[in-house]
Amino acid sequence: MPNPYLPYEMRIEKITEENPENDLKTFILSFLNEQDIERFKYLPGQFGEVGIMGVGEAPFGIASAPCERGILKFSVKRMGFFTKCLHQAEAGDIVSLRGPLGNSWPLEKLKGKDVVIIGGGFAFTTLRSLVRYIIEPENRSDFGQIDIVYGNREPGQILYKEEFKEWLTREDINLYLSIDREVPGWDKYVGFVPEITEKVINPSVTAIALVCGPPVMIKYTLPVLQNLGFTPDRIYTSLEMKMKCGIGMCGRCNIGSKYVCKDGPVFSMAELEQLPPEY
Ligand SMILES: Cc1cc2nc3c(=O)[nH]c(=O)nc-3n(C[C@H](O)[C@H](O)[C@H](O)COP(=O)(O)OP(=O)(O)OC[C@H]3O[C@@H](n4cnc5c(N)ncnc54)[C@H](O)[C@@H]3O)c2cc1C
Ligand code: FES
């Protein structure tokens, strides 16, 4: 087990501006040392602490998938001090990375099941990792049908636009893209994620739902999923609340007896029902 305090050195290979406001950027990082590629073994749903020397570090979900060998992808919204500094970085700059941290989406439980993926806004990062993992040819037959509902305020906010275009052409993915309000030229769904979910999802009895997005979206989507027949042990979400150390040492992320950074960030609704409502 490598020392969890020791970061990997990473080079920023590419930066993509994801939205017109330019406050959402995707960073592609590569390992400075070739042997670190093998050491950094991760699964969809895990996160890393990206750091800048002399500035600090912050947790971000890993948006790349393990099959994308040698690179890691993070999509970062500009919020405060650290993310502002990261947004000022340029291709070629060196950053640090601690991880992989936390648990993953429940891959073993998903095997043989239909998977319903529900995302909102820039929280689609680790869901993107999961979809990329599932559709990898060597993994695809392990999973059933994939339904994806992905909602945004407006078309400009959609992450990974080119990739979504490709997923729309795939026969093995049912993709329902939605925006909150009608805009000229938009020919997909219009409405909030819970109502689109109610309209388009017709789950099999063993399907599993994975939800990640703004808290208000999650709050209103969960009852819809339960009305559609999903039991609490078949609904998972990722809690991206404030964290510090990311390894269960500082006590900043507790919910009851659980450390979100170590025991999560992915929890089933059945698990969350056993915890105090502090999330
Ligand atoms: C497991 C995990 C995964 C995450 N994945 C991503 C990701 O993929 N992309 C991404 O852009 N962000 C992600 N975040 C959130 C990200 O860590 C914060 O936005 C970041 O730490 C903000 O740092 P800052 O110094 O820029 O802002 P700060 O100066 O720390 O805060 C600026 C403002 O943002 C608010 N804020 C800070 N952190 C959070 C948070 N976790 N939740 C809600 N509000 C917050 C503060 O209250 C404050 O109002 C993730 C967080 C966790 C715990
Ligand atoms: S962030 Fe330090 S214990 Fe979880």
CSV table of C-alpha atoms and ligand atoms in Angstrom, one decimal:
chain,number,residue,atom,x,y,z
A,1,MET,CA,0.0,0.0,0.0
A,2,PRO,CA,1.7,3.3,-1.1
A,3,ASN,CA,1.9,6.1,1.4
A,4,PRO,CA,-1.4,8.0,1.0
A,5,TYR,CA,0.3,11.3,1.8
A,6,LEU,CA,2.8,11.0,-1.1
A,7,PRO,CA,1.5,12.5,-4.2
A,8,TYR,CA,2.1,11.5,-7.8
A,9,GLU,CA,3.7,14.1,-10.1
A,10,MET,CA,1.5,14.8,-13.1
A,11,ARG,CA,1.8,16.9,-16.2
A,12,ILE,CA,-1.2,18.8,-17.6
A,13,GLU,CA,-1.4,17.5,-21.2
A,14,LYS,CA,-4.6,19.2,-22.3
A,15,ILE,CA,-7.2,21.6,-21.0
A,16,THR,CA,-10.7,21.8,-22.6
A,17,GLU,CA,-13.1,24.6,-21.9
A,18,GLU,CA,-16.5,22.9,-21.4
A,19,ASN,CA,-18.9,25.8,-21.2
A,20,PRO,CA,-19.4,29.3,-22.6
A,21,GLU,CA,-18.8,31.0,-19.2
A,22,ASN,CA,-15.4,29.2,-19.1
A,23,ASP,CA,-15.8,28.3,-15.5
A,24,LEU,CA,-15.8,24.5,-16.2
A,25,LYS,CA,-12.7,23.0,-17.6
A,26,THR,CA,-11.5,19.4,-18.2
A,27,PHE,CA,-7.9,18.7,-17.4
A,28,ILE,CA,-6.1,15.7,-18.9
A,29,LEU,CA,-3.1,14.8,-16.8
A,30,SER,CA,-0.3,12.3,-17.6
A,31,PHE,CA,2.0,10.6,-15.1
A,32,LEU,CA,5.5,12.1,-15.1
A,33,ASN,CA,7.0,8.7,-14.1
A,34,GLU,CA,6.0,5.8,-16.3
A,35,GLN,CA,6.0,3.3,-13.4
A,36,ASP,CA,3.3,5.3,-11.6
A,37,ILE,CA,0.8,4.3,-14.3
A,38,GLU,CA,0.8,0.7,-13.0
A,39,ARG,CA,0.8,1.9,-9.3
A,40,PHE,CA,-2.3,4.1,-9.7
A,41,LYS,CA,-5.0,1.4,-10.0
A,42,TYR,CA,-8.5,2.9,-9.8
A,43,LEU,CA,-12.1,2.1,-10.5
A,44,PRO,CA,-15.0,4.3,-11.7
A,45,GLY,CA,-16.4,6.3,-8.8
A,46,GLN,CA,-13.1,7.0,-7.0
A,47,PHE,CA,-11.6,10.4,-6.6
A,48,GLY,CA,-8.2,12.1,-6.2
A,49,GLU,CA,-6.8,15.1,-4.4
A,50,VAL,CA,-5.3,17.4,-7.1
A,51,GLY,CA,-2.7,19.7,-5.7
A,52,ILE,CA,-0.7,22.7,-6.8
A,53,MET,CA,2.6,23.4,-4.9
A,54,GLY,CA,2.2,26.4,-2.6
A,55,VAL,CA,-1.5,26.6,-3.2
A,56,GLY,CA,-3.1,23.5,-1.7
A,57,GLU,CA,-5.2,20.6,-2.9
A,58,ALA,CA,-8.8,19.6,-3.5
A,59,PRO,CA,-10.8,16.5,-4.2
A,60,PHE,CA,-12.2,15.8,-7.7
A,61,GLY,CA,-13.9,12.7,-9.1
A,62,ILE,CA,-11.9,10.8,-11.6
A,63,ALA,CA,-13.7,11.3,-15.0
A,64,SER,CA,-11.4,9.0,-17.0
A,65,ALA,CA,-11.8,5.2,-17.0
A,66,PRO,CA,-9.0,2.7,-16.2
A,67,CYS,CA,-9.0,1.6,-19.9
A,68,GLU,CA,-7.7,5.1,-20.9
A,69,ARG,CA,-4.2,4.0,-19.9
A,70,GLY,CA,-1.6,6.6,-18.8
A,71,ILE,CA,-3.9,9.6,-18.4
A,72,LEU,CA,-6.4,10.8,-15.8
A,73,LYS,CA,-9.2,13.2,-16.6
A,74,PHE,CA,-10.8,15.7,-14.1
A,75,SER,CA,-13.5,18.2,-14.9
A,76,VAL,CA,-13.4,21.1,-12.5
A,77,LYS,CA,-15.8,23.9,-11.9
A,78,ARG,CA,-14.3,27.2,-10.7
A,79,MET,CA,-15.6,27.8,-7.2
A,80,GLY,CA,-13.1,29.4,-4.9
A,81,PHE,CA,-9.3,29.8,-4.3
A,82,PHE,CA,-8.0,26.4,-5.3
A,83,THR,CA,-10.1,25.9,-8.4
A,84,LYS,CA,-9.4,29.4,-9.5
A,85,CYS,CA,-5.7,28.7,-9.4
A,86,LEU,CA,-6.1,25.4,-11.2
A,87,HIS,CA,-8.1,27.2,-13.9
A,88,GLN,CA,-5.1,29.5,-14.4
A,89,ALA,CA,-2.8,26.6,-15.0
A,90,GLU,CA,-1.6,25.8,-18.6
A,91,ALA,CA,-0.8,22.7,-20.6
A,92,GLY,CA,2.7,21.6,-19.6
A,93,ASP,CA,2.4,22.7,-15.9
A,94,ILE,CA,3.1,20.1,-13.2
A,95,VAL,CA,0.5,19.3,-10.5
A,96,SER,CA,0.3,16.7,-7.8
A,97,LEU,CA,-2.2,14.0,-7.3
A,98,ARG,CA,-3.0,11.8,-4.2
A,99,GLY,CA,-5.2,8.8,-4.7
A,100,PRO,CA,-7.0,6.9,-5.9
A,101,LEU,CA,-9.3,7.6,-2.9
A,102,GLY,CA,-12.7,6.4,-1.7
A,103,ASN,CA,-14.8,3.5,-2.9
A,104,SER,CA,-16.1,3.0,-6.4
A,105,TRP,CA,-19.5,2.6,-8.0
A,106,PRO,CA,-20.7,-1.0,-7.1
A,107,LEU,CA,-19.3,-2.7,-10.2
A,108,GLU,CA,-19.7,-6.3,-8.9
A,109,LYS,CA,-23.3,-5.6,-8.0
A,110,LEU,CA,-24.0,-4.1,-11.4
A,111,LYS,CA,-22.8,-7.2,-13.3
A,112,GLY,CA,-25.7,-8.9,-15.1
A,113,LYS,CA,-28.0,-6.0,-14.3
A,114,ASP,CA,-29.6,-3.2,-16.3
A,115,VAL,CA,-28.0,0.1,-15.2
A,116,VAL,CA,-29.9,3.4,-15.0
A,117,ILE,CA,-27.5,6.4,-14.8
A,118,ILE,CA,-28.9,9.7,-13.7
A,119,GLY,CA,-26.7,12.8,-13.7
A,120,GLY,CA,-27.0,16.5,-13.5
A,121,GLY,CA,-24.6,19.3,-14.5
A,122,PHE,CA,-20.8,19.0,-13.9
A,123,ALA,CA,-21.3,16.1,-11.5
A,124,PHE,CA,-21.3,13.7,-14.4
A,125,THR,CA,-17.6,13.1,-14.0
A,126,THR,CA,-17.4,9.7,-12.3
A,127,LEU,CA,-20.6,8.6,-14.2
A,128,ARG,CA,-18.7,9.3,-17.4
A,129,SER,CA,-15.9,7.0,-16.1
A,130,LEU,CA,-18.5,4.3,-15.3
A,131,VAL,CA,-20.1,4.5,-18.8
A,132,ARG,CA,-16.7,4.4,-20.5
A,133,TYR,CA,-15.8,1.4,-18.4
A,134,ILE,CA,-19.1,-0.5,-19.2
A,135,ILE,CA,-18.9,0.1,-22.9
A,136,GLU,CA,-15.3,-1.1,-23.2
A,137,PRO,CA,-15.7,-4.2,-25.5
A,138,GLU,CA,-14.1,-6.6,-23.0
A,139,ASN,CA,-16.6,-5.4,-20.3
A,140,ARG,CA,-19.8,-4.8,-22.3
A,141,SER,CA,-21.3,-8.3,-22.0
A,142,ASP,CA,-21.0,-8.2,-18.2
A,143,PHE,CA,-23.8,-5.6,-18.0
A,144,GLY,CA,-27.4,-5.3,-19.3
A,145,GLN,CA,-29.1,-2.3,-20.9
A,146,ILE,CA,-27.8,1.2,-20.1
A,147,ASP,CA,-30.2,4.1,-19.7
A,148,ILE,CA,-28.7,7.5,-19.1
A,149,VAL,CA,-30.7,10.6,-18.1
A,150,TYR,CA,-28.4,13.6,-18.1
A,151,GLY,CA,-29.8,17.1,-17.4
A,152,ASN,CA,-28.4,20.6,-17.6
A,153,ARG,CA,-29.6,24.1,-17.3
A,154,GLU,CA,-28.9,24.8,-21.0
A,155,PRO,CA,-27.1,23.0,-23.9
A,156,GLY,CA,-23.8,24.9,-23.3
A,157,GLN,CA,-23.4,23.3,-19.9
A,158,ILE,CA,-23.3,19.7,-21.2
A,159,LEU,CA,-20.0,18.1,-20.4
A,160,TYR,CA,-18.1,16.0,-22.9
A,161,LYS,CA,-20.3,17.1,-25.8
A,162,GLU,CA,-18.4,15.2,-28.5
A,163,GLU,CA,-18.6,11.9,-26.5
A,164,PHE,CA,-22.4,12.3,-25.9
A,165,LYS,CA,-22.8,12.8,-29.7
A,166,GLU,CA,-21.2,9.4,-30.2
A,167,TRP,CA,-23.2,7.7,-27.4
A,168,LEU,CA,-26.4,9.0,-29.1
A,169,THR,CA,-25.5,6.9,-32.1
A,170,ARG,CA,-24.9,3.7,-30.1
A,171,GLU,CA,-27.6,1.0,-30.1
A,172,ASP,CA,-26.6,-0.3,-26.6
A,173,ILE,CA,-27.2,3.0,-24.8
A,174,ASN,CA,-30.5,4.8,-24.3
A,175,LEU,CA,-29.5,8.4,-23.8
A,176,TYR,CA,-31.9,11.0,-22.7
A,177,LEU,CA,-30.4,14.5,-22.7
A,178,SER,CA,-32.4,17.2,-21.2
A,179,ILE,CA,-32.3,21.0,-20.5
A,180,ASP,CA,-34.4,22.9,-18.0
A,181,ARG,CA,-36.1,25.3,-20.5
A,182,GLU,CA,-36.8,25.3,-24.2
A,183,VAL,CA,-34.2,27.0,-26.4
A,184,PRO,CA,-34.2,27.4,-30.2
A,185,GLY,CA,-32.5,24.5,-32.0
A,186,TRP,CA,-32.7,22.1,-29.0
A,187,ASP,CA,-34.4,18.8,-30.2
A,188,LYS,CA,-33.9,16.6,-27.2
A,189,TYR,CA,-35.8,16.6,-23.9
A,190,VAL,CA,-36.9,19.7,-21.9
A,191,GLY,CA,-37.6,19.5,-18.2
A,192,PHE,CA,-36.0,18.8,-14.9
A,193,VAL,CA,-34.2,15.5,-14.3
A,194,PRO,CA,-36.8,13.9,-12.0
A,195,GLU,CA,-39.7,14.5,-14.5
A,196,ILE,CA,-37.7,13.2,-17.4
A,197,THR,CA,-36.7,10.1,-15.4
A,198,GLU,CA,-40.3,9.5,-14.6
A,199,LYS,CA,-41.3,9.8,-18.2
A,200,VAL,CA,-38.5,7.7,-19.9
A,201,ILE,CA,-37.3,5.1,-17.4
A,202,ASN,CA,-39.1,1.7,-17.4
A,203,PRO,CA,-36.8,-0.4,-15.2
A,204,SER,CA,-36.5,-4.1,-15.0
A,205,VAL,CA,-37.0,-5.6,-11.5
A,206,THR,CA,-33.3,-6.0,-10.9
A,207,ALA,CA,-32.1,-2.7,-12.5
A,208,ILE,CA,-29.8,-0.6,-10.4
A,209,ALA,CA,-29.9,3.2,-10.4
A,210,LEU,CA,-26.8,5.5,-9.9
A,211,VAL,CA,-27.5,9.1,-9.2
A,212,CYS,CA,-25.0,12.0,-9.1
A,213,GLY,CA,-25.8,15.7,-9.4
A,214,PRO,CA,-26.7,18.8,-7.4
A,215,PRO,CA,-28.3,18.0,-4.0
A,216,VAL,CA,-31.7,19.4,-5.2
A,217,MET,CA,-31.7,17.1,-8.2
A,218,ILE,CA,-30.9,14.1,-6.1
A,219,LYS,CA,-33.5,15.1,-3.5
A,220,TYR,CA,-36.4,15.1,-6.1
A,221,THR,CA,-35.1,12.2,-8.1
A,222,LEU,CA,-35.0,9.7,-5.3
A,223,PRO,CA,-38.8,9.5,-4.7
A,224,VAL,CA,-39.3,9.1,-8.4
A,225,LEU,CA,-36.9,6.2,-8.5
A,226,GLN,CA,-38.7,4.6,-5.5
A,227,ASN,CA,-42.1,5.1,-7.3
A,228,LEU,CA,-40.6,3.4,-10.3
A,229,GLY,CA,-39.9,0.3,-8.1
A,230,PHE,CA,-36.2,0.8,-7.2
A,231,THR,CA,-35.7,-0.4,-3.6
A,232,PRO,CA,-33.2,1.5,-1.4
A,233,ASP,CA,-30.5,-1.2,-1.9
A,234,ARG,CA,-30.7,-0.7,-5.7
A,235,ILE,CA,-30.2,3.1,-5.6
A,236,TYR,CA,-26.6,4.5,-5.3
A,237,THR,CA,-25.4,8.1,-5.0
A,238,SER,CA,-22.0,9.7,-4.6
A,239,LEU,CA,-21.7,12.3,-1.8
A,240,GLU,CA,-19.3,15.1,-2.9
A,241,MET,CA,-19.5,17.1,0.3
A,242,LYS,CA,-16.6,19.1,1.7
A,243,MET,CA,-13.5,17.1,2.6
A,244,LYS,CA,-9.9,17.7,3.6
A,245,CYS,CA,-7.5,14.8,4.0
A,246,GLY,CA,-9.5,12.3,1.9
A,247,ILE,CA,-8.1,9.3,3.9
A,248,GLY,CA,-10.1,9.2,7.1
A,249,MET,CA,-7.6,11.1,9.2
A,250,CYS,CA,-8.9,14.6,9.8
A,251,GLY,CA,-12.6,14.0,10.7
A,252,ARG,CA,-14.0,16.7,8.4
A,253,CYS,CA,-16.4,14.5,6.5
A,254,ASN,CA,-18.1,12.3,9.0
A,255,ILE,CA,-21.8,11.4,8.8
A,256,GLY,CA,-22.4,9.6,12.1
A,257,SER,CA,-19.9,6.8,12.2
A,258,LYS,CA,-19.0,6.9,8.5
A,259,TYR,CA,-16.2,8.8,6.8
A,260,VAL,CA,-17.5,9.9,3.5
A,261,CYS,CA,-13.9,10.0,2.1
A,262,LYS,CA,-13.1,6.5,3.1
A,263,ASP,CA,-16.4,4.6,3.5
A,264,GLY,CA,-17.8,6.5,0.5
A,265,PRO,CA,-18.2,8.7,-1.5
A,266,VAL,CA,-20.6,6.1,-3.0
A,267,PHE,CA,-23.4,4.9,-0.7
A,268,SER,CA,-26.6,3.0,-1.4
A,269,MET,CA,-29.8,4.6,-0.2
A,270,ALA,CA,-30.2,1.7,2.2
A,271,GLU,CA,-26.9,2.7,3.8
A,272,LEU,CA,-27.8,6.4,3.9
A,273,GLU,CA,-31.1,5.5,5.6
A,274,GLN,CA,-29.1,4.2,8.6
A,275,LEU,CA,-27.1,7.4,9.0
A,276,PRO,CA,-28.1,10.8,10.5
A,277,PRO,CA,-29.5,13.2,7.9
A,278,GLU,CA,-26.4,15.4,7.8
A,279,TYR,CA,-25.7,15.2,4.1
B,1,LIG,C1,-15.5,13.2,-3.6
B,1,LIG,C2,-15.6,14.6,-4.2
B,1,LIG,C3,-15.5,14.7,-5.6
B,1,LIG,C4,-15.6,15.9,-6.2
B,1,LIG,N1,-15.6,16.0,-7.6
B,1,LIG,C5,-15.6,17.2,-8.2
B,1,LIG,C6,-15.5,17.2,-9.6
B,1,LIG,O1,-15.4,16.2,-10.3
B,1,LIG,N2,-15.5,18.5,-10.2
B,1,LIG,C7,-15.6,19.6,-9.4
B,1,LIG,O2,-15.6,20.7,-10.0
B,1,LIG,N3,-15.7,19.6,-8.1
B,1,LIG,C8,-15.7,18.4,-7.4
B,1,LIG,N4,-15.8,18.3,-6.1
B,1,LIG,C9,-15.9,19.6,-5.3
B,1,LIG,C10,-14.6,20.3,-5.2
B,1,LIG,O3,-13.7,19.5,-4.3
B,1,LIG,C11,-14.7,21.7,-4.6
B,1,LIG,O4,-15.4,22.5,-5.6
B,1,LIG,C12,-13.4,22.3,-4.4
B,1,LIG,O5,-12.8,21.7,-3.2
B,1,LIG,C13,-13.5,23.8,-4.1
B,1,LIG,O6,-12.3,24.3,-3.7
B,1,LIG,P1,-12.0,25.9,-3.8
B,1,LIG,O7,-10.7,26.1,-3.0
B,1,LIG,O8,-11.9,26.3,-5.2
B,1,LIG,O9,-13.2,26.5,-3.2
B,1,LIG,P2,-13.5,26.9,-1.6
B,1,LIG,O10,-12.8,28.3,-1.4
B,1,LIG,O11,-13.1,25.8,-0.7
B,1,LIG,O12,-15.0,27.1,-1.7
B,1,LIG,C14,-15.7,28.0,-2.5
B,1,LIG,C15,-17.2,27.8,-2.4
B,1,LIG,O13,-17.5,26.5,-2.8
B,1,LIG,C16,-18.2,25.8,-1.8
B,1,LIG,N5,-17.7,24.4,-1.8
B,1,LIG,C17,-16.5,24.0,-1.7
B,1,LIG,N6,-16.4,22.6,-1.7
B,1,LIG,C18,-17.7,22.2,-1.9
B,1,LIG,C19,-18.3,20.9,-2.0
B,1,LIG,N7,-17.6,19.8,-1.9
B,1,LIG,N8,-19.6,20.9,-2.1
B,1,LIG,C20,-20.4,22.0,-2.2
B,1,LIG,N9,-19.8,23.3,-2.1
B,1,LIG,C21,-18.5,23.4,-1.9
B,1,LIG,C22,-17.8,26.5,-0.5
B,1,LIG,O14,-18.7,26.4,0.5
B,1,LIG,C23,-17.7,28.0,-1.0
B,1,LIG,O15,-18.9,28.6,-1.0
B,1,LIG,C24,-15.7,17.1,-5.4
B,1,LIG,C25,-15.8,17.0,-4.0
B,1,LIG,C26,-15.7,15.8,-3.4
B,1,LIG,C27,-15.6,15.7,-2.0
B,2,FES,S1,-11.7,14.2,4.7
B,2,FES,FE1,-10.5,13.8,6.4
B,2,FES,S2,-11.6,12.3,7.4
B,2,FES,FE2,-12.6,12.5,5.5
